[in-house]
């Protein structure tokens, strides 16, 4: 079985998060981790961005890469927060350009309660959000399971 090493970066406003939904979705290969359904996944780093504007992105990813990371996931919390991370696309482009790593938007499936509110707020109506949401926008039953 092929093995992949990944890192996860969460939003600093959730810095006390123990990662339960992220690690559950890694274990079950759900949400953005469904891409690894036939692979052994090793999480080699889990940290926050260190708050706006993301001062930890440079240093954390350098350490993750030194630990063998081949991909970095920008956690679902960066997408569903109120407001969503204004720097998420920059983080994506910076990590890809500076470190040559694959960068994936999201971790666990978007919880239904967040989809409901963001739909009412029309947060994600801009076309750029389609790519960002795609890995974590699963069916309603799974979204509800992550509420």
PDB file of N, CA, C and O in Angstrom, residues 13-63:
ATOM      1  N   UNK A  13      -8.009  30.864  15.168  1.00  0.00           N
ATOM      2  CA  UNK A  13      -9.141  31.087  16.091  1.00  0.00           C
ATOM      3  C   UNK A  13      -9.625  29.765  16.675  1.00  0.00           C
ATOM      4  O   UNK A  13     -10.352  29.737  17.649  1.00  0.00           O
ATOM      5  N   UNK A  14      -9.212  28.633  16.051  1.00  0.00           N
ATOM      6  CA  UNK A  14      -9.542  27.301  16.567  1.00  0.00           C
ATOM      7  C   UNK A  14      -8.309  26.623  17.159  1.00  0.00           C
ATOM      8  O   UNK A  14      -8.241  25.398  17.239  1.00  0.00           O
ATOM      9  N   UNK A  15      -7.343  27.394  17.600  1.00  0.00           N
ATOM     10  CA  UNK A  15      -6.054  26.851  18.052  1.00  0.00           C
ATOM     11  C   UNK A  15      -6.168  25.850  19.198  1.00  0.00           C
ATOM     12  O   UNK A  15      -5.282  25.056  19.414  1.00  0.00           O
ATOM     13  N   UNK A  16      -7.260  25.896  19.915  1.00  0.00           N
ATOM     14  CA  UNK A  16      -7.458  24.928  21.004  1.00  0.00           C
ATOM     15  C   UNK A  16      -8.126  23.642  20.514  1.00  0.00           C
ATOM     16  O   UNK A  16      -8.363  22.725  21.286  1.00  0.00           O
ATOM     17  N   UNK A  17      -8.422  23.594  19.235  1.00  0.00           N
ATOM     18  CA  UNK A  17      -9.064  22.412  18.654  1.00  0.00           C
ATOM     19  C   UNK A  17      -8.127  21.208  18.776  1.00  0.00           C
ATOM     20  O   UNK A  17      -6.943  21.295  18.452  1.00  0.00           O
ATOM     21  N   UNK A  18      -8.664  20.112  19.239  1.00  0.00           N
ATOM     22  CA  UNK A  18      -7.867  18.886  19.380  1.00  0.00           C
ATOM     23  C   UNK A  18      -7.792  18.102  18.081  1.00  0.00           C
ATOM     24  O   UNK A  18      -7.122  17.084  18.016  1.00  0.00           O
ATOM     25  N   UNK A  19      -8.508  18.555  17.053  1.00  0.00           N
ATOM     26  CA  UNK A  19      -8.420  17.910  15.748  1.00  0.00           C
ATOM     27  C   UNK A  19      -9.345  16.728  15.563  1.00  0.00           C
ATOM     28  O   UNK A  19      -9.168  15.955  14.620  1.00  0.00           O
ATOM     29  N   UNK A  20     -10.329  16.583  16.430  1.00  0.00           N
ATOM     30  CA  UNK A  20     -11.205  15.411  16.366  1.00  0.00           C
ATOM     31  C   UNK A  20     -11.834  15.158  15.013  1.00  0.00           C
ATOM     32  O   UNK A  20     -11.802  14.033  14.504  1.00  0.00           O
ATOM     33  N   UNK A  21     -12.424  16.185  14.403  1.00  0.00           N
ATOM     34  CA  UNK A  21     -13.067  15.995  13.097  1.00  0.00           C
ATOM     35  C   UNK A  21     -12.030  15.738  12.007  1.00  0.00           C
ATOM     36  O   UNK A  21     -12.246  14.912  11.119  1.00  0.00           O
ATOM     37  N   UNK A  22     -10.914  16.444  12.063  1.00  0.00           N
ATOM     38  CA  UNK A  22      -9.857  16.220  11.061  1.00  0.00           C
ATOM     39  C   UNK A  22      -9.319  14.794  11.139  1.00  0.00           C
ATOM     40  O   UNK A  22      -9.204  14.103  10.123  1.00  0.00           O
ATOM     41  N   UNK A  23      -8.998  14.338  12.355  1.00  0.00           N
ATOM     42  CA  UNK A  23      -8.421  12.999  12.495  1.00  0.00           C
ATOM     43  C   UNK A  23      -9.447  11.904  12.215  1.00  0.00           C
ATOM     44  O   UNK A  23      -9.093  10.853  11.674  1.00  0.00           O
ATOM     45  N   UNK A  24     -10.693  12.150  12.570  1.00  0.00           N
ATOM     46  CA  UNK A  24     -11.763  11.197  12.214  1.00  0.00           C
ATOM     47  C   UNK A  24     -11.870  11.070  10.701  1.00  0.00           C
ATOM     48  O   UNK A  24     -11.974   9.967  10.160  1.00  0.00           O
ATOM     49  N   UNK A  25     -11.819  12.202  10.007  1.00  0.00           N
ATOM     50  CA  UNK A  25     -11.952  12.146   8.549  1.00  0.00           C
ATOM     51  C   UNK A  25     -10.715  11.532   7.889  1.00  0.00           C
ATOM     52  O   UNK A  25     -10.828  10.882   6.852  1.00  0.00           O
ATOM     53  N   UNK A  26      -9.535  11.710   8.507  1.00  0.00           N
ATOM     54  CA  UNK A  26      -8.339  11.003   7.997  1.00  0.00           C
ATOM     55  C   UNK A  26      -8.562   9.502   8.144  1.00  0.00           C
ATOM     56  O   UNK A  26      -8.370   8.731   7.200  1.00  0.00           O
ATOM     57  N   UNK A  27      -8.968   9.092   9.328  1.00  0.00           N
ATOM     58  CA  UNK A  27      -9.164   7.661   9.625  1.00  0.00           C
ATOM     59  C   UNK A  27     -10.198   7.031   8.696  1.00  0.00           C
ATOM     60  O   UNK A  27     -10.014   5.920   8.209  1.00  0.00           O
ATOM     61  N   UNK A  28     -11.287   7.775   8.423  1.00  0.00           N
ATOM     62  CA  UNK A  28     -12.379   7.238   7.590  1.00  0.00           C
ATOM     63  C   UNK A  28     -12.244   7.585   6.110  1.00  0.00           C
ATOM     64  O   UNK A  28     -13.094   7.188   5.319  1.00  0.00           O
ATOM     65  N   UNK A  29     -11.211   8.350   5.777  1.00  0.00           N
ATOM     66  CA  UNK A  29     -10.981   8.801   4.391  1.00  0.00           C
ATOM     67  C   UNK A  29     -12.215   9.528   3.852  1.00  0.00           C
ATOM     68  O   UNK A  29     -12.711   9.250   2.771  1.00  0.00           O
ATOM     69  N   UNK A  30     -12.674  10.516   4.623  1.00  0.00           N
ATOM     70  CA  UNK A  30     -13.844  11.305   4.251  1.00  0.00           C
ATOM     71  C   UNK A  30     -13.420  12.740   3.956  1.00  0.00           C
ATOM     72  O   UNK A  30     -12.341  13.179   4.350  1.00  0.00           O
ATOM     73  N   UNK A  31     -14.297  13.467   3.288  1.00  0.00           N
ATOM     74  CA  UNK A  31     -13.995  14.848   2.948  1.00  0.00           C
ATOM     75  C   UNK A  31     -12.788  14.916   2.036  1.00  0.00           C
ATOM     76  O   UNK A  31     -12.643  14.126   1.101  1.00  0.00           O
ATOM     77  N   UNK A  32     -11.906  15.855   2.321  1.00  0.00           N
ATOM     78  CA  UNK A  32     -10.719  16.028   1.478  1.00  0.00           C
ATOM     79  C   UNK A  32      -9.748  14.857   1.569  1.00  0.00           C
ATOM     80  O   UNK A  32      -8.861  14.720   0.722  1.00  0.00           O
ATOM     81  N   UNK A  33      -9.923  13.998   2.559  1.00  0.00           N
ATOM     82  CA  UNK A  33      -9.049  12.834   2.695  1.00  0.00           C
ATOM     83  C   UNK A  33      -9.535  11.635   1.890  1.00  0.00           C
ATOM     84  O   UNK A  33      -8.866  10.601   1.862  1.00  0.00           O
ATOM     85  N   UNK A  34     -10.667  11.748   1.227  1.00  0.00           N
ATOM     86  CA  UNK A  34     -11.149  10.653   0.387  1.00  0.00           C
ATOM     87  C   UNK A  34     -10.176  10.378  -0.760  1.00  0.00           C
ATOM     88  O   UNK A  34     -10.142   9.269  -1.290  1.00  0.00           O
ATOM     89  N   UNK A  35      -9.356  11.347  -1.102  1.00  0.00           N
ATOM     90  CA  UNK A  35      -8.339  11.164  -2.157  1.00  0.00           C
ATOM     91  C   UNK A  35      -7.310  10.103  -1.778  1.00  0.00           C
ATOM     92  O   UNK A  35      -6.588   9.597  -2.621  1.00  0.00           O
ATOM     93  N   UNK A  36      -7.230   9.766  -0.504  1.00  0.00           N
ATOM     94  CA  UNK A  36      -6.255   8.788  -0.015  1.00  0.00           C
ATOM     95  C   UNK A  36      -6.893   7.443   0.320  1.00  0.00           C
ATOM     96  O   UNK A  36      -6.338   6.680   1.123  1.00  0.00           O
ATOM     97  N   UNK A  37      -8.025   7.124  -0.285  1.00  0.00           N
ATOM     98  CA  UNK A  37      -8.777   5.929   0.111  1.00  0.00           C
ATOM     99  C   UNK A  37      -7.973   4.638   0.028  1.00  0.00           C
ATOM    100  O   UNK A  37      -8.232   3.712   0.777  1.00  0.00           O
ATOM    101  N   UNK A  38      -7.004   4.563  -0.855  1.00  0.00           N
ATOM    102  CA  UNK A  38      -6.195   3.348  -1.002  1.00  0.00           C
ATOM    103  C   UNK A  38      -4.753   3.556  -0.541  1.00  0.00           C
ATOM    104  O   UNK A  38      -3.845   2.890  -1.015  1.00  0.00           O
ATOM    105  N   UNK A  39      -4.577   4.499   0.391  1.00  0.00           N
ATOM    106  CA  UNK A  39      -3.232   4.826   0.849  1.00  0.00           C
ATOM    107  C   UNK A  39      -3.153   4.814   2.368  1.00  0.00           C
ATOM    108  O   UNK A  39      -4.149   5.006   3.057  1.00  0.00           O
ATOM    109  N   UNK A  40      -1.945   4.620   2.849  1.00  0.00           N
ATOM    110  CA  UNK A  40      -1.653   4.741   4.274  1.00  0.00           C
ATOM    111  C   UNK A  40      -1.251   6.199   4.503  1.00  0.00           C
ATOM    112  O   UNK A  40      -0.337   6.705   3.851  1.00  0.00           O
ATOM    113  N   UNK A  41      -1.940   6.896   5.406  1.00  0.00           N
ATOM    114  CA  UNK A  41      -1.697   8.317   5.645  1.00  0.00           C
ATOM    115  C   UNK A  41      -0.980   8.508   6.973  1.00  0.00           C
ATOM    116  O   UNK A  41      -1.399   7.985   8.000  1.00  0.00           O
ATOM    117  N   UNK A  42       0.087   9.283   6.928  1.00  0.00           N
ATOM    118  CA  UNK A  42       0.852   9.625   8.121  1.00  0.00           C
ATOM    119  C   UNK A  42       0.804  11.145   8.273  1.00  0.00           C
ATOM    120  O   UNK A  42       1.304  11.874   7.413  1.00  0.00           O
ATOM    121  N   UNK A  43       0.185  11.625   9.346  1.00  0.00           N
ATOM    122  CA  UNK A  43       0.128  13.063   9.612  1.00  0.00           C
ATOM    123  C   UNK A  43       1.428  13.447  10.315  1.00  0.00           C
ATOM    124  O   UNK A  43       1.687  13.011  11.431  1.00  0.00           O
ATOM    125  N   UNK A  44       2.242  14.269   9.646  1.00  0.00           N
ATOM    126  CA  UNK A  44       3.563  14.626  10.179  1.00  0.00           C
ATOM    127  C   UNK A  44       3.602  16.028  10.777  1.00  0.00           C
ATOM    128  O   UNK A  44       4.638  16.460  11.269  1.00  0.00           O
ATOM    129  N   UNK A  45       2.453  16.721  10.745  1.00  0.00           N
ATOM    130  CA  UNK A  45       2.390  18.046  11.343  1.00  0.00           C
ATOM    131  C   UNK A  45       0.956  18.511  11.453  1.00  0.00           C
ATOM    132  O   UNK A  45       0.140  18.235  10.566  1.00  0.00           O
ATOM    133  N   UNK A  46       0.647  19.192  12.557  1.00  0.00           N
ATOM    134  CA  UNK A  46      -0.688  19.729  12.798  1.00  0.00           C
ATOM    135  C   UNK A  46      -0.493  20.985  13.622  1.00  0.00           C
ATOM    136  O   UNK A  46       0.005  20.915  14.754  1.00  0.00           O
ATOM    137  N   UNK A  47      -0.830  22.143  13.052  1.00  0.00           N
ATOM    138  CA  UNK A  47      -0.614  23.399  13.754  1.00  0.00           C
ATOM    139  C   UNK A  47      -1.542  24.466  13.222  1.00  0.00           C
ATOM    140  O   UNK A  47      -2.222  24.272  12.216  1.00  0.00           O
ATOM    141  N   UNK A  48      -1.554  25.603  13.882  1.00  0.00           N
ATOM    142  CA  UNK A  48      -2.361  26.727  13.415  1.00  0.00           C
ATOM    143  C   UNK A  48      -1.507  27.656  12.544  1.00  0.00           C
ATOM    144  O   UNK A  48      -0.276  27.598  12.565  1.00  0.00           O
ATOM    145  N   UNK A  49      -2.208  28.531  11.843  1.00  0.00           N
ATOM    146  CA  UNK A  49      -1.528  29.522  11.006  1.00  0.00           C
ATOM    147  C   UNK A  49      -0.851  30.597  11.851  1.00  0.00           C
ATOM    148  O   UNK A  49      -0.045  31.357  11.353  1.00  0.00           O
ATOM    149  N   UNK A  50      -1.194  30.679  13.137  1.00  0.00           N
ATOM    150  CA  UNK A  50      -0.699  31.658  14.112  1.00  0.00           C
ATOM    151  C   UNK A  50      -1.428  32.989  14.014  1.00  0.00           C
ATOM    152  O   UNK A  50      -0.946  33.996  14.501  1.00  0.00           O
ATOM    153  N   UNK A  51      -2.593  32.988  13.427  1.00  0.00           N
ATOM    154  CA  UNK A  51      -3.401  34.205  13.357  1.00  0.00           C
ATOM    155  C   UNK A  51      -3.080  35.052  12.143  1.00  0.00           C
ATOM    156  O   UNK A  51      -2.021  34.931  11.537  1.00  0.00           O
ATOM    157  N   UNK A  52      -4.031  35.886  11.816  1.00  0.00           N
ATOM    158  CA  UNK A  52      -3.883  36.742  10.631  1.00  0.00           C
ATOM    159  C   UNK A  52      -2.664  37.641  10.785  1.00  0.00           C
ATOM    160  O   UNK A  52      -2.435  38.180  11.867  1.00  0.00           O
ATOM    161  N   UNK A  53      -1.872  37.695   9.737  1.00  0.00           N
ATOM    162  CA  UNK A  53      -2.089  37.182   8.385  1.00  0.00           C
ATOM    163  C   UNK A  53      -1.441  35.835   8.104  1.00  0.00           C
ATOM    164  O   UNK A  53      -1.124  35.520   6.961  1.00  0.00           O
ATOM    165  N   UNK A  54      -1.199  35.008   9.115  1.00  0.00           N
ATOM    166  CA  UNK A  54      -0.673  33.663   8.878  1.00  0.00           C
ATOM    167  C   UNK A  54       0.827  33.550   9.027  1.00  0.00           C
ATOM    168  O   UNK A  54       1.494  32.894   8.233  1.00  0.00           O
ATOM    169  N   UNK A  55       1.370  34.162  10.055  1.00  0.00           N
ATOM    170  CA  UNK A  55       2.817  34.184  10.257  1.00  0.00           C
ATOM    171  C   UNK A  55       3.480  32.827  10.396  1.00  0.00           C
ATOM    172  O   UNK A  55       4.683  32.702  10.191  1.00  0.00           O
ATOM    173  N   UNK A  56       2.719  31.805  10.746  1.00  0.00           N
ATOM    174  CA  UNK A  56       3.299  30.480  10.951  1.00  0.00           C
ATOM    175  C   UNK A  56       3.342  29.645   9.666  1.00  0.00           C
ATOM    176  O   UNK A  56       3.948  28.580   9.652  1.00  0.00           O
ATOM    177  N   UNK A  57       2.725  30.110   8.611  1.00  0.00           N
ATOM    178  CA  UNK A  57       2.651  29.335   7.367  1.00  0.00           C
ATOM    179  C   UNK A  57       4.044  28.989   6.851  1.00  0.00           C
ATOM    180  O   UNK A  57       4.328  27.851   6.507  1.00  0.00           O
ATOM    181  N   UNK A  58       4.915  29.964   6.828  1.00  0.00           N
ATOM    182  CA  UNK A  58       6.260  29.742   6.301  1.00  0.00           C
ATOM    183  C   UNK A  58       7.038  28.724   7.132  1.00  0.00           C
ATOM    184  O   UNK A  58       7.606  27.777   6.601  1.00  0.00           O
ATOM    185  N   UNK A  59       7.050  28.896   8.420  1.00  0.00           N
ATOM    186  CA  UNK A  59       7.888  28.059   9.280  1.00  0.00           C
ATOM    187  C   UNK A  59       7.301  26.671   9.504  1.00  0.00           C
ATOM    188  O   UNK A  59       8.034  25.681   9.516  1.00  0.00           O
ATOM    189  N   UNK A  60       6.002  26.608   9.679  1.00  0.00           N
ATOM    190  CA  UNK A  60       5.364  25.308   9.919  1.00  0.00           C
ATOM    191  C   UNK A  60       5.500  24.400   8.710  1.00  0.00           C
ATOM    192  O   UNK A  60       5.799  23.216   8.847  1.00  0.00           O
ATOM    193  N   UNK A  61       5.279  24.939   7.533  1.00  0.00           N
ATOM    194  CA  UNK A  61       5.368  24.113   6.319  1.00  0.00           C
ATOM    195  C   UNK A  61       6.806  23.679   6.073  1.00  0.00           C
ATOM    196  O   UNK A  61       7.051  22.549   5.642  1.00  0.00           O
ATOM    197  N   UNK A  62       7.758  24.529   6.385  1.00  0.00           N
ATOM    198  CA  UNK A  62       9.163  24.135   6.252  1.00  0.00           C
ATOM    199  C   UNK A  62       9.453  22.915   7.122  1.00  0.00           C
ATOM    200  O   UNK A  62      10.107  21.968   6.687  1.00  0.00           O
ATOM    201  N   UNK A  63       8.941  22.923   8.358  1.00  0.00           N
ATOM    202  CA  UNK A  63       9.137  21.788   9.259  1.00  0.00           C
ATOM    203  C   UNK A  63       8.394  20.553   8.756  1.00  0.00           C
ATOM    204  O   UNK A  63       8.909  19.437   8.805  1.00  0.00           O
TER     205      UNK A  63
END
